[in-house]
mmCIF file of C-alpha atoms and ligand atoms in Angstrom:
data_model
loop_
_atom_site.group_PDB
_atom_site.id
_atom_site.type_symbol
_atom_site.label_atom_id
_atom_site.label_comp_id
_atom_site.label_asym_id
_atom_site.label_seq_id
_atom_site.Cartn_x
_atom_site.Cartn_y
_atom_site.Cartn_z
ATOM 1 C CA UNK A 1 -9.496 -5.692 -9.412
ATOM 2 C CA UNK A 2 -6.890 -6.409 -6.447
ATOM 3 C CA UNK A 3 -7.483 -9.975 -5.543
ATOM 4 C CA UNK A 4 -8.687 -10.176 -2.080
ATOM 5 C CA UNK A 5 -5.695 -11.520 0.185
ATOM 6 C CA UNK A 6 -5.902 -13.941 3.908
ATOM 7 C CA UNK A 7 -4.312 -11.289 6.720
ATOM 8 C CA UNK A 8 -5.425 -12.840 9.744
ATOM 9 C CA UNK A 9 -7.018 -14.862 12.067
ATOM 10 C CA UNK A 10 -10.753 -14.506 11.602
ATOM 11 C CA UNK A 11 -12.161 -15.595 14.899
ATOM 12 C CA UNK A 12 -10.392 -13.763 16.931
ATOM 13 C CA UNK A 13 -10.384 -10.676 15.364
ATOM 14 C CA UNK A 14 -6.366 -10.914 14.810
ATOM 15 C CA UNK A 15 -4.009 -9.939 12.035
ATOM 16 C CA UNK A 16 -1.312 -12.091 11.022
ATOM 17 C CA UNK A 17 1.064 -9.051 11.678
ATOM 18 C CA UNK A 18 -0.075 -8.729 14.870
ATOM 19 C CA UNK A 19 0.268 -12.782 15.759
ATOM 20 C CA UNK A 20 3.845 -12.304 14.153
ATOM 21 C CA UNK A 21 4.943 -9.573 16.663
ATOM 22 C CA UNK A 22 3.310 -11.619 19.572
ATOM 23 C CA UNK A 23 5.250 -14.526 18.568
ATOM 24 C CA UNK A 24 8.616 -13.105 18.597
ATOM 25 C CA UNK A 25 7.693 -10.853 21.768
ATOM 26 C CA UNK A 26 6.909 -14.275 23.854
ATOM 27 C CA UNK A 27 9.380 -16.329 21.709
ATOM 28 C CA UNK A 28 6.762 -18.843 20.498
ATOM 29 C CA UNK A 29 7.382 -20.739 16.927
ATOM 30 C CA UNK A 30 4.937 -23.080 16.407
ATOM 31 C CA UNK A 31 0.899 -22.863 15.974
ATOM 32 C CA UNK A 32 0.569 -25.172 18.990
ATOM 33 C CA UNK A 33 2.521 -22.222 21.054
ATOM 34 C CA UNK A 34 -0.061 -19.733 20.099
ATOM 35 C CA UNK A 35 -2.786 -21.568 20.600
ATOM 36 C CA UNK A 36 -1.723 -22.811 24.353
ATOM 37 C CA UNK A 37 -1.700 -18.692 24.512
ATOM 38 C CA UNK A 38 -5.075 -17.897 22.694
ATOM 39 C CA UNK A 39 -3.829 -15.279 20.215
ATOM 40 C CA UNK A 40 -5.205 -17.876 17.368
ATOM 41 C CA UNK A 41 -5.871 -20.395 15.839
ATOM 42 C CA UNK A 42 -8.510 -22.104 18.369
ATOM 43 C CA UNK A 43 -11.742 -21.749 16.388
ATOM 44 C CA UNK A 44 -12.085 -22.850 13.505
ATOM 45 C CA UNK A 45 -8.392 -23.335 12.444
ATOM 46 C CA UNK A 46 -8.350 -22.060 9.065
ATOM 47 C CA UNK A 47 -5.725 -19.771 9.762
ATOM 48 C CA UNK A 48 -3.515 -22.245 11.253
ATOM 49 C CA UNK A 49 -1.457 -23.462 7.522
ATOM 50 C CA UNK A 50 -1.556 -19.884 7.321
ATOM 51 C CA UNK A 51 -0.041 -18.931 10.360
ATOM 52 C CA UNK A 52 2.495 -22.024 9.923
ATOM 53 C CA UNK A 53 3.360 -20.519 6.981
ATOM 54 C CA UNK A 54 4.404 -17.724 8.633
ATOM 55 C CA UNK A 55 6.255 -18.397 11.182
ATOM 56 C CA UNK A 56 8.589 -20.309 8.308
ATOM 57 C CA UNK A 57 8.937 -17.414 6.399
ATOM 58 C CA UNK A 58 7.816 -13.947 8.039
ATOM 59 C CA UNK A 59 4.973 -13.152 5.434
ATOM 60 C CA UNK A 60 1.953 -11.948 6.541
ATOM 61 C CA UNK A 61 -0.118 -11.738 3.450
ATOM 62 C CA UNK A 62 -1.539 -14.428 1.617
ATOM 63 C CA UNK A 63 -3.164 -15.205 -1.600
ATOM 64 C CA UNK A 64 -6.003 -17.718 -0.946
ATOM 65 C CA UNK A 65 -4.539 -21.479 -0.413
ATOM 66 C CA UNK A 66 -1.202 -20.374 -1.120
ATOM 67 C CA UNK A 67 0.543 -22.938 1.864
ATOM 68 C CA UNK A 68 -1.288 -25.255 0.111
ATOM 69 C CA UNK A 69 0.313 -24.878 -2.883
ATOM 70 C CA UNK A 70 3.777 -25.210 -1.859
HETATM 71 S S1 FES B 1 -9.642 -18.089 11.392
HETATM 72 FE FE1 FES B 1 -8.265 -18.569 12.958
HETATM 73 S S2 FES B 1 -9.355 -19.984 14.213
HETATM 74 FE FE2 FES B 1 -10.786 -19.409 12.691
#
Protein backbone atom coordinates (compact mmCIF):
# COMPACT_ATOMS: atom_id res chain seq x y z
CA UNK A 1 0.00 0.00 0.00
CA UNK A 2 1.48 3.54 -1.19
CA UNK A 3 1.98 5.43 1.98
CA UNK A 4 -0.19 8.40 1.99
CA UNK A 5 2.10 11.59 1.31
CA UNK A 6 1.52 15.77 2.73
CA UNK A 7 0.92 17.80 -0.87
CA UNK A 8 -0.51 20.84 0.35
CA UNK A 9 -1.94 23.29 2.35
CA UNK A 10 -5.12 21.91 3.84
CA UNK A 11 -7.07 24.97 4.75
CA UNK A 12 -6.94 26.61 1.93
CA UNK A 13 -7.54 24.13 -0.42
CA UNK A 14 -3.80 24.61 -1.93
CA UNK A 15 -1.17 22.27 -3.28
CA UNK A 16 2.31 22.68 -2.45
CA UNK A 17 2.99 22.78 -6.30
CA UNK A 18 0.78 25.34 -6.72
CA UNK A 19 2.27 27.59 -3.55
CA UNK A 20 5.73 26.76 -5.27
CA UNK A 21 4.79 28.38 -8.65
CA UNK A 22 3.13 31.37 -6.74
CA UNK A 23 6.23 31.87 -4.91
CA UNK A 24 8.59 32.17 -7.68
CA UNK A 25 5.85 34.10 -9.86
CA UNK A 26 5.72 36.99 -6.98
CA UNK A 27 9.36 36.27 -5.89
CA UNK A 28 8.46 35.43 -2.27
CA UNK A 29 10.95 32.94 -0.17
CA UNK A 30 9.90 32.71 3.08
CA UNK A 31 6.49 31.33 4.83
CA UNK A 32 6.02 34.80 6.35
CA UNK A 33 5.88 36.13 2.48
CA UNK A 34 3.06 33.83 1.71
CA UNK A 35 1.23 34.30 4.44
CA UNK A 36 1.30 38.39 4.25
CA UNK A 37 -0.27 37.15 0.65
CA UNK A 38 -2.84 34.46 1.88
CA UNK A 39 -1.88 31.59 -0.44
CA UNK A 40 -1.10 29.56 3.02
CA UNK A 41 -0.20 28.86 5.82
CA UNK A 42 -2.72 31.16 7.98
CA UNK A 43 -4.94 28.50 9.57
CA UNK A 44 -3.82 26.16 11.27
CA UNK A 45 -0.10 26.19 10.22
CA UNK A 46 0.64 22.67 9.80
CA UNK A 47 1.81 23.13 6.48
CA UNK A 48 4.11 25.82 7.29
CA UNK A 49 7.63 23.28 8.18
CA UNK A 50 6.28 21.87 5.17
CA UNK A 51 6.18 24.66 3.02
CA UNK A 52 9.66 25.88 4.63
CA UNK A 53 10.87 22.87 3.54
CA UNK A 54 10.15 23.67 0.30
CA UNK A 55 11.11 26.65 -0.49
CA UNK A 56 14.83 25.19 0.69
CA UNK A 57 14.71 22.54 -1.58
CA UNK A 58 11.89 22.62 -4.40
CA UNK A 59 10.06 19.33 -3.25
CA UNK A 60 6.62 19.26 -3.14
CA UNK A 61 5.84 15.90 -1.73
CA UNK A 62 6.26 14.82 1.63
CA UNK A 63 6.27 11.77 3.71
CA UNK A 64 4.53 12.58 7.05
CA UNK A 65 7.00 14.67 9.52
CA UNK A 66 9.71 14.40 7.18
CA UNK A 67 11.13 18.38 7.98
CA UNK A 68 11.02 17.15 11.18
CA UNK A 69 13.30 14.64 10.75
CA UNK A 70 16.05 16.47 9.24
S1 LIG B 1 -2.76 23.17 6.48
FE1 LIG B 1 -1.94 25.07 5.94
S2 LIG B 1 -2.79 26.46 7.40
FE2 LIG B 1 -3.70 24.55 7.87
Amino acid sequence: MAQNLVTECICHDCSFEEVKDYAEKHELCTVQELREHDICSTSCGLCAPYIEMMLETDQTQFTPGEPYRR
